[in-house]
Every structure is written in structure tokens, then in C-alpha cells.
Amino acid sequence: MTRFEAMLAQQGTCLDPDQKAAVYSDVNCIVSAGAGSGKTTVLSYRFLRLVLEGKATASEILTLTFTRKAAREMHQRIHRLLLSWKDDPVIAAQLAQFDQAPISTLDSFCSSIVRSSSVSYGIAQDFAIDDEQNLANARQCAMRLLDDEHRSEGAKLISTLYSPEDLIDSVLVPLLTQHYFLPQKVSEDAQRIIIEAVEKRYEQVKESFTSLLLRYSSLGDSSKTVQGVREDAVLLLDGIASSCGEEELFALLASPVGFRKKSGGKSEDLLFIKDTYDSYLEMRRLLCLALAVLNGREQLQSIVTFVQQLVEEYQMEKRKSGMLTFSDVSSLAVEILKENKALRKYFKQRFRYIMIDEFQDNNEQQKELLYLLAERLESEGEGIPKASDLEPDKLFFVGDEKQSIYRFRGSDVRVFKRLAGELTSVGGKSIELATNYRSEPALIEWFNTLFPSIMENNGEAYEASFSSLKTRGANEGITSTATILIKPYEDGERDEEEEEAKDSDAEAYSVACLIRKMLTCDDYLIPSPNGPRRPKASDIALLLRSTSNQLSFERAFRNQMIPYTVQSARSLMLEALASDFYAMLQLALYPEDLHAYATVLRSPFCKLSDASLAQVLDQQQLFSPPAGVGEEDELRLLSTQQFYRSLLQAMASESLSQLVFRLWYESGYYLSLTAHPEYQAYREHYTFFHRLAQKHEQAKHSVSQFVDYLRQNLAQNEKLDDLEVINEVEEGVQIMSIHKSKGLEFPIVIVANASSKGRAQKEKLSTFKGVALPHYLNQRFSVTATKTEVARHAGALFDEGEEQRLELAELKRLLYVALTRAETHLVVSGTFGKNNRALGEGKPADTLLLLMTRSLGLDISNPEFQDGLLTVGRIASISEGSLYQGEGESEQAFLKRLEAVQRWYETASPALEQKPLRYAVTSLVSHEEHSVAADLPLFASDELLMSLEQDLTASFGTFVHALCEQMVLKQELGDVRTCMPSELVKALGERELSIMIEDGLALAAAFIKSGWYQSEVEPYPVAAEVGFFSTTEHEGRKVVVEGSIDLLVDRPDHLLVIDFKTDRRRDAEVHRFQVETYMRAVKRIYQRPVKGCIVYLRDVETIEVWEGVDDDADTL
């Protein structure tokens, strides 16, 4: 028996066979550790064995983790284990040097490598890692290049391809910060590499497409459909044969010619057309994409050159400022170890063993780093070593392919899966820890029936495979449960008598009621050292895929008096605390702000009564009690006045976080809230608000800058990034994202909002052949007779749905992580609506709830089912007031309070003549038609519109405006019906709608193809629907006018205002006031020369541009 085995026996530690095999492994090994299988135990006991058997000292074992929290826990676990054997002389010696044990995150370790050789890359050794500052630097570099008066052709082109609000923050900043890490550059051959790949693909598709057209042209059936397809094929074949070049061929294939509906007959030819028509459409689409890229060679090169310059400037800024990102450090570490063989040798000699936890969350680059460190001592090869070039016993990987859920951070499950094959092929081992010690056996057995079908695959590298889990012994007296709560889709009108709450609120209310039941009955007992007991709120975790509906659950928990804590401050800016604190700080900066003053008076800072509010607002001095005010209100005012004065003095010397502390504690706000049990949850909002103040304090922001930030974000239901707090003790239900829950476990887990499809991200960048670029094309082409698509980049030519498959594969893993957090009881809830049921043949499940219901064979329209531990129940609809009904005050107290203020409310105010103070610009325009108005061309839709009982001419104009704006802004049209006002869709049949669509597209396309648009608009940045407020004289009064400019073109020497009209007659003078009002507003706002024009879409060849306007209005 070895000393290690003797120690285990003496301690009474019993490792299961899988764990023992991993701990005793003395070859390169990859351990697949399922949820709750004891991977930390394996890592710590293997560390102990290596030390006890004299194979390495603590300082020679490099232990790497994915997060700082995991590194701390690993350090503590190993240290405690060594400490329990401190009497052993070998262990005592290692404990004395344990502070030198390299147990850290992979990022931290990479930093130490880079500091050893950073000077070689022009980076000071004292560099800092600051992702926020790098975002700011990236933004500044992008703005510099775009604003340069001598800006490149690429800068000009990219400014026309993206909207101004997207270009910097959604395109160029992500391009720099997520794709080009030091020392990466844009390949000099980028354009050639892309074009060669496109040319090869084009020839392949063209050959198959021509073959299909030849087959169509030879069809002999005499039916009208077959004849039409044959004629189309002959026309296209002739066009392909006679085309003079790529541009002419693109014009042919991009046109609506040659598109038909699928055939429905049963003849041999009709069946052939039916079977091949989807292939015809797809090949034609691919040819259009390829031709668009080939025709856009110059645009591609100009964008490549622009990105090369942008990356160079950004990386120069990194070197000058010494501010790097974690990704920079990881990339540099690999580059340094590849190039600096002496440094590589130092690290190879320093570490005898390397253990890596959670490796499924890493990628190819991080694997390369570890291979470089594990290269044989005598080897000094070029590049990345192969598995056969590694030390045979140095690497020990731990991970679980089923728990790889960080693809958005760059992790790649395929790397972990390939690793086992690489290592075992050269003598390594692959071991699976198959026993789940976390969850009750009944839950594990249920998982074993649920996940095989969910994770079934055909061996794809990006898919995780599930094998049955083994179980531990059950806890006595515990009966596990699995509950699924579903609100089915209800097609029909809601009850108008009592308005129903949103489905998300109904779900939250149902979950809150279930938690209340868990806390007060014996149906959901959990184990404890003293036997089964009822759960406390802190034993429950609410996990969300997306935090978009978090507010509904917070509101429902408050309604049911359930305490909770949150991991992300989703609702902070919607709650009273943020509004009240903003109002007090705003009042301190701007004492004349009556709105802020009124908010403070009614808030817990003062709690002034309704009766006194109006009187106090009339006083000159803030918080001055007027004559006749009640004694209680007078005391409140004087107390608040005293605090307000102390706040003004404190603002001169105290930090932001100190001021927020003062607002919470010294004003009485905290005591006012905690006096009511239902307000306990608001204490956490203060914690987040205080953390927010600390972040602004660290950024050197002043009070006024902080207040500006609050003003812009109040009432926004948005997640505040990187705003996290650490709670010493978790009190209440823990609300967090599924990603945040990874590595944690809870007696009861509720996976809520499981029907969420997540947030759809619009593609704004493309990575093709290893080159990340913005879009460089805007070529529209037809994909059916009525539907168009836009070619933007070469990557679309090769995209065969891989991105969607990767997302769906990760969704399965996300479900596995969520469910396996549960120890004893599990609840899953969600609601089905019109668009999240994945109806239609072959449509994959794209929500957590659908994955489960399909695996279990549940009827989502009738969700009531019971089988063993599983209960499926229906979420009932609730009234909107349900979430706001609490205990409140008694009816007698309410009537007494009402009587006290009755006379004040009943006092009549003198009647006021009510005239609007704000008008739409269009409502002030005279519609008197001039005799000189000229008729414009009519369309088929005009006759149709005139025949309708309801006048829908304006609705048709709105539709055409929307088409024009989407085309100008280079946006996908997709189904153009989504641009139509609902009243137009409802009033027309299918044939009439087709006429409207055809005419609308014709009007919009005429403008886009006009010579005036291509010379005066297309080369310049354009913004659409630019709103503004201005003042003007109307009926002897100064009033506010509100307008929205159709297009605002940013030309070098002036701004151009464009207003679209679909009128049937040209009468520019009727609309001149409207355009000139727009021009005045733009001139005041931008302080630049302005021109304006009306574009009559029925005649885009005659456009009169007006120059200059008198500056006689105030713009707000």
C-alpha cells in the first residue's frame, strides 16, 4: 500500500472506480466529468498523490481554471486537503511553500508569459488588462478614420452601407475587439483569397444550374406549367450563353424573370419540377451572391484596405497606452511561446505536470498554448507540437462536452471532443466520471430517459453526446419531483371586461404561487443533517435563459412576499429607488427643477401628503412649510430640508459612492422602506445602485455626469453590463441566468422563461477564410417573384446553416446545465405564443421548453399530465391587477384618509381654454391645391385605392416610404408585407395585395435606380426618420412643432433634407412650408448649411432642390 493509499484509508475517503482511475492516471489524460461527478475531488486528490509520491512539488504542478472564483475554490480545496495531513513531513514541506503553487486562471497565467517577453512586441511589461478602456480606444480609432477629411474610399463606402447608429458601436468596435487581437493582422492577400474561393464556388454551382436548366428545357409535357418552366429555362440559357460579362449575367439572374409557383400536378415532368424547384431557387440564389462578390472586387479591396489601417491604428493605441484585453494576452502568449524557444524551454522545465479544469469552455488557441508547454523537453520544434511530440504524462484535462455553453466567448466544444482522439492515439487515456453525486437518484433516472433523445446526433463534431448517468444512494424520506408549467397558445381576443396580464406575468405569478406553496407545505421536503425539512427561500434558484422577463418575476415575488436576490440589475432603472435618488441629486444640481422637486416630496425622502403638495410647490424656498400645513407634514419638510442642505455641503467633498450611502442611510430612506416587509427586496436595488456609483467614481465621473447617465437610462428595462455584487449571505430566492449558475447547485431549481428564443442577433460582420470584415456589398436580387434579398459579403455564399446548427446544439447543452443544477426538486415553466412553437415539418426545437416537450411527447396545447415524479400543469391567465394586489391598508383606513383630503380634491379650478401646444408639422401645412399642379403617372394600385370605401391612400404612402427607407439603408426587405400598415392588409385580398406590393416596389426601386439618387444620395451617409422639435408662430401663439425627416443626407458641404411624396399630382408649393420647417430645424441643430427637396416618387427625374432658409425658429 502506497503512502497515498494509506492516507485515503486512514481518512475514510472512498473514491469510486472512475475517480480512482483518473487520480492514478500517469499518462496524458482527458477526463469527461459529468455534472456533480466530483471533478474537484479528482483534481485535488491527484495533486495530493503527485506530491506524496514525490513526483512533483506543489510549485511544479500548474493548475488552471476557467474563472477566478474556480481558482480560489481550487486553491482552498487543495490547501485544506494538504493541511489535514500537515504532520506528514513531505506535506509540511509543501505547505511551507504553498504560496508559490501556480493555481490560477488561464488568463492570469497567460499574462505572466506575456510579461516575460512583451517588450519584443512593443508593449511595456507593466501593461494592464482593461476591456472597457479598450472599447473606448476602439471607438476613438474608428471615429478618427471616419471623420478624417481625407478619408479613404473604404471609409466612404462603409459609411453608406451601415446606419450611423450602427457603424461605430455595432460594427467597427466589435470587429476590433472581438476579431483582431495582438499580434494578428489583416492578411495582405485577403481580397485574393476571398475572390479565388468565390470563383471556384461559382463555377461549381453554375455547372449544376446549367445542367438543371438543360433538363427543364427538354421537358415535353404540354401542360401550361411545364411549358412556362421550359420557356424560362430556354430564356435563361440563352442569356447565360450571350452575356458579355459578370455584370450582365447578374442583371439577368437578379431579375424577377423565371420564377414560378411550385407545380401541383402528377405527371412525370411536373413531379420532376416539384422535386427540383427548391434546388433551382437555391442555386440561382448562390449564383447571384457569387456574381455580386465578383462584380464588387473593388469594393472588397477598399474595405480590406480600410480595415488594415483601422487594425493597425487600434493596435498602435494598445501599445502606446499599455491597455490590453484578455484575448490579446492569450493570443500573444501562444505567439511568444512559438517564437521564443528559450522562454518555452523555461516554462517546460518549470512545470512537471499541468492540470486544466473546465476545458470544454476553451478553444483551439488555448489548446495550442498547453501543447507548447507540454512539448518534450528535448524538442524545440517549429509551430505547434503534435500530440506525438508531447511529454507522455504531463497533461491532465478535465471537462464535460455536455456543459460547453460559452460559445459567445469563443469556446469551441469541438476542440474538447477532438482532444480525446488526439491523446489516446499516442498512448493517452480517456476516462468518464459517470456517477452524479449531486442530484437525487429519482431525478437522475428521469434525466436518463429525457436526454438521450434531446442529445441524439449523427456524430457531428459540434454536438454533445449523452450517456446514462449512474446514481448515488437516495436520501431517506425525500421524494423528488419534476414539474413542468405551460401556458398554451390561445388564438383569439382577450377578455375585454377585465384586461388579462401578459403571458410572462401569468407565468411569473404561477411560479411565485408554487414557491409560496413550497415554503408552507410538506410536498417539497429537502434533505438536511437533521432529516427532511421544508425549504427556505434561499434554497431555491430561479434560472433564466434570458433576463428580459426578470422584472415580471420580481414583481410576482413581491406580490407573494417572497424574498429574493438578483445577479443582474435588470430592473434597477425601472424601480422607484433609482428614480428617487436621481430626483434628489438632480434637485441638488438644479434647484429650479419642479419635476424633480415634486418627486422628492412624494418619495420616502419626505412622504408629503397629497393635500400639502400643491401648497409646498408654490413656495419660493425649497422644503419651506407654508402656512396652514399640517404638523406632521411640517416636520417632514423641515427634516428633509435639513438633509438637503447637508447633501449640498457633502457634494463639494464626498465621492459618488459616499453620496449614495448618504442618500440611503442618512436621509431616512432605508428606514422608510424596511418598515414594510413587502419592500425588503428594494434593499438589493440599493446595493446595485451603490455599485453603479462606484463604477462611475472609478471612471472619474462627476456628480453631474452621473446624473446625466441616470437621466438617459431611467425607465429602461435593460441589463446593466458588468454590474455585479457579492452577497455575503444569500437571502431569498436566487435569480440568475443559466450561465451564471454553472458550477453551482441548489436543492430546488426553477428554470423559468424556458420558452424564450433568446435575442436574435442581426449579422453585421462576416468571417470568411479567416478574414473578419464588415459588409462590403449592397446588391439586391430576386429570390422569388415578389421577394428580394441583399448580397452583402462572400460568407453568405458558403453559409449552409452551420451557425443555426451550432446555436441549436448549444441550446441542448444549456438545458443539460440548467436541469442538472437541481439536487432534489425541479420546475420548468414557459408560455407558448404565436411564434415560438416551431410549427411546420422539419422545424427544429429552438427553445428549452420545446426540447423537453418533444422529448417527453407532450401535447403543448393541452398541458396536463402525470407520470411518476413528473407533473405537467397549465398556467392560468390572470388579470392585470393580480400582480399589484397585496394586503395594503384596510378599507376603514383608506376611507379615513380619503375624507381628510376630500375638500381639497373637490375644490373646483377655473376652466382653462385648452389649445394644443404641440403640433405635427404636417398638420400645419395648407392643403389648398394650386391650379398649376401637374398630374403624375397613375398605377394599377390607384384605381384599386379609389374603389375602396375607406380612403387608404395615406396607408399606401406609408408602405412606399418604408420600402424606400429600407432600400436606402441597405436593409433586407424579406417579406415586404411586414412593411404594410395593418389596415391595408386587412382591407385587401391576395390579388389586390400583390398589385400594391408590385407598385410599391416599383416606386421605391425607381428612386433607388435614378441617376439623381446615385449621384446625390448614395455616395454619402444617410439617416432615416430623423425626429426633431422646433418652435414656430401659429394662430398668434408660439407653439412647438414636431417632425420626422424622411431622409437626411450628410454631404461634405451641406446637409440635404429629402421628403418623399406618393401624391398623384405635383404641387411643390403645398409642401414647401413642411420642408422649410425641416430645414430650419436641421440648420439649428447641426449648425451647418442645409438644402431641401421633395421627391415625387412617381417622377424621380424632376427634382427641385431649395437652398437656404431664414433662421427664425428655435429648435428644442
mmCIF file of C-alpha atoms in Angstrom, residues 928-1033:
data_model
loop_
_atom_site.group_PDB
_atom_site.id
_atom_site.type_symbol
_atom_site.label_atom_id
_atom_site.label_comp_id
_atom_site.label_asym_id
_atom_site.label_seq_id
_atom_site.Cartn_x
_atom_site.Cartn_y
_atom_site.Cartn_z
ATOM 1 C CA GLU A 928 -55.168 74.004 -50.701
ATOM 2 C CA GLU A 929 -54.303 72.771 -54.189
ATOM 3 C CA HIS A 930 -52.904 75.216 -56.725
ATOM 4 C CA SER A 931 -54.286 75.369 -60.247
ATOM 5 C CA VAL A 932 -50.829 74.825 -61.692
ATOM 6 C CA ALA A 933 -50.487 71.380 -60.081
ATOM 7 C CA ALA A 934 -49.364 68.842 -62.662
ATOM 8 C CA ASP A 935 -50.715 65.313 -62.996
ATOM 9 C CA LEU A 936 -48.272 62.466 -62.401
ATOM 10 C CA PRO A 937 -48.331 58.898 -63.835
ATOM 11 C CA LEU A 938 -51.013 56.596 -62.424
ATOM 12 C CA PHE A 939 -50.528 52.958 -61.396
ATOM 13 C CA ALA A 940 -52.873 49.987 -61.177
ATOM 14 C CA SER A 941 -52.972 50.467 -57.403
ATOM 15 C CA ASP A 942 -54.504 53.964 -57.815
ATOM 16 C CA GLU A 943 -57.656 52.617 -59.409
ATOM 17 C CA LEU A 944 -57.818 49.967 -56.715
ATOM 18 C CA LEU A 945 -57.432 52.526 -53.902
ATOM 19 C CA MET A 946 -60.100 54.791 -55.377
ATOM 20 C CA SER A 947 -62.553 51.860 -55.494
ATOM 21 C CA LEU A 948 -62.331 51.202 -51.747
ATOM 22 C CA GLU A 949 -64.880 52.591 -49.295
ATOM 23 C CA GLN A 950 -62.133 53.548 -46.851
ATOM 24 C CA ASP A 951 -59.504 56.044 -48.016
ATOM 25 C CA LEU A 952 -56.224 54.132 -47.710
ATOM 26 C CA THR A 953 -54.118 56.408 -49.899
ATOM 27 C CA ALA A 954 -52.057 57.570 -46.904
ATOM 28 C CA SER A 955 -51.517 53.950 -45.822
ATOM 29 C CA PHE A 956 -50.152 53.116 -49.262
ATOM 30 C CA GLY A 957 -47.837 56.125 -48.979
ATOM 31 C CA THR A 958 -46.615 54.855 -45.589
ATOM 32 C CA PHE A 959 -45.881 51.471 -47.180
ATOM 33 C CA VAL A 960 -43.863 53.015 -50.021
ATOM 34 C CA HIS A 961 -41.984 55.261 -47.552
ATOM 35 C CA ALA A 962 -40.977 52.167 -45.565
ATOM 36 C CA LEU A 963 -39.737 50.399 -48.707
ATOM 37 C CA CYS A 964 -37.683 53.441 -49.745
ATOM 38 C CA GLU A 965 -36.082 53.766 -46.324
ATOM 39 C CA GLN A 966 -35.174 50.082 -46.139
ATOM 40 C CA MET A 967 -33.635 50.172 -49.594
ATOM 41 C CA VAL A 968 -31.690 53.364 -48.860
ATOM 42 C CA LEU A 969 -30.420 51.970 -45.540
ATOM 43 C CA LYS A 970 -29.411 48.711 -47.249
ATOM 44 C CA GLN A 971 -31.715 46.605 -45.097
ATOM 45 C CA GLU A 972 -33.124 43.200 -46.021
ATOM 46 C CA LEU A 973 -36.655 43.529 -47.401
ATOM 47 C CA GLY A 974 -37.637 39.941 -46.703
ATOM 48 C CA ASP A 975 -41.440 39.683 -46.751
ATOM 49 C CA VAL A 976 -42.485 43.189 -47.796
ATOM 50 C CA ARG A 977 -45.916 42.676 -46.244
ATOM 51 C CA THR A 978 -44.341 43.377 -42.870
ATOM 52 C CA CYS A 979 -43.843 46.970 -44.083
ATOM 53 C CA MET A 980 -47.564 47.381 -44.792
ATOM 54 C CA PRO A 981 -49.878 49.165 -42.334
ATOM 55 C CA SER A 982 -52.315 46.627 -40.871
ATOM 56 C CA GLU A 983 -55.377 48.473 -42.194
ATOM 57 C CA LEU A 984 -54.093 47.986 -45.749
ATOM 58 C CA VAL A 985 -53.545 44.254 -45.263
ATOM 59 C CA LYS A 986 -56.995 43.782 -43.712
ATOM 60 C CA ALA A 987 -58.850 45.683 -46.445
ATOM 61 C CA LEU A 988 -57.364 43.854 -49.439
ATOM 62 C CA GLY A 989 -57.446 40.366 -50.860
ATOM 63 C CA GLU A 990 -54.450 38.383 -52.081
ATOM 64 C CA ARG A 991 -54.662 39.670 -55.664
ATOM 65 C CA GLU A 992 -55.058 43.297 -54.581
ATOM 66 C CA LEU A 993 -52.138 42.966 -52.158
ATOM 67 C CA SER A 994 -49.938 41.666 -54.976
ATOM 68 C CA ILE A 995 -50.805 44.764 -57.021
ATOM 69 C CA MET A 996 -49.965 47.028 -54.082
ATOM 70 C CA ILE A 997 -46.638 45.248 -53.499
ATOM 71 C CA GLU A 998 -45.707 45.388 -57.178
ATOM 72 C CA ASP A 999 -46.465 49.122 -57.437
ATOM 73 C CA GLY A 1000 -44.823 49.933 -54.107
ATOM 74 C CA LEU A 1001 -41.619 48.131 -55.092
ATOM 75 C CA ALA A 1002 -41.688 49.829 -58.493
ATOM 76 C CA LEU A 1003 -41.964 53.317 -56.959
ATOM 77 C CA ALA A 1004 -39.197 52.664 -54.424
ATOM 78 C CA ALA A 1005 -36.914 50.961 -56.964
ATOM 79 C CA ALA A 1006 -37.358 53.862 -59.419
ATOM 80 C CA PHE A 1007 -35.925 56.229 -56.806
ATOM 81 C CA ILE A 1008 -33.003 53.905 -55.933
ATOM 82 C CA LYS A 1009 -32.128 53.399 -59.606
ATOM 83 C CA SER A 1010 -32.473 57.067 -60.568
ATOM 84 C CA GLY A 1011 -29.389 58.976 -61.638
ATOM 85 C CA TRP A 1012 -30.175 61.706 -59.073
ATOM 86 C CA TYR A 1013 -30.165 59.209 -56.173
ATOM 87 C CA GLN A 1014 -26.963 57.561 -57.336
ATOM 88 C CA SER A 1015 -25.109 60.879 -57.635
ATOM 89 C CA GLU A 1016 -26.661 62.968 -54.858
ATOM 90 C CA VAL A 1017 -27.533 60.440 -52.118
ATOM 91 C CA GLU A 1018 -25.900 57.004 -52.416
ATOM 92 C CA PRO A 1019 -22.241 58.113 -52.003
ATOM 93 C CA TYR A 1020 -22.957 59.804 -48.641
ATOM 94 C CA PRO A 1021 -24.028 58.764 -45.119
ATOM 95 C CA VAL A 1022 -27.818 58.781 -44.742
ATOM 96 C CA ALA A 1023 -30.110 58.772 -41.696
ATOM 97 C CA ALA A 1024 -33.832 57.957 -41.916
ATOM 98 C CA GLU A 1025 -36.793 59.154 -39.851
ATOM 99 C CA VAL A 1026 -34.788 61.879 -38.095
ATOM 100 C CA GLY A 1027 -37.089 63.334 -35.440
ATOM 101 C CA PHE A 1028 -36.921 66.872 -34.030
ATOM 102 C CA PHE A 1029 -38.831 69.565 -32.116
ATOM 103 C CA SER A 1030 -38.897 73.223 -33.137
ATOM 104 C CA THR A 1031 -40.968 76.334 -32.399
ATOM 105 C CA THR A 1032 -42.998 78.468 -34.766
ATOM 106 C CA GLU A 1033 -45.834 81.026 -34.775
#
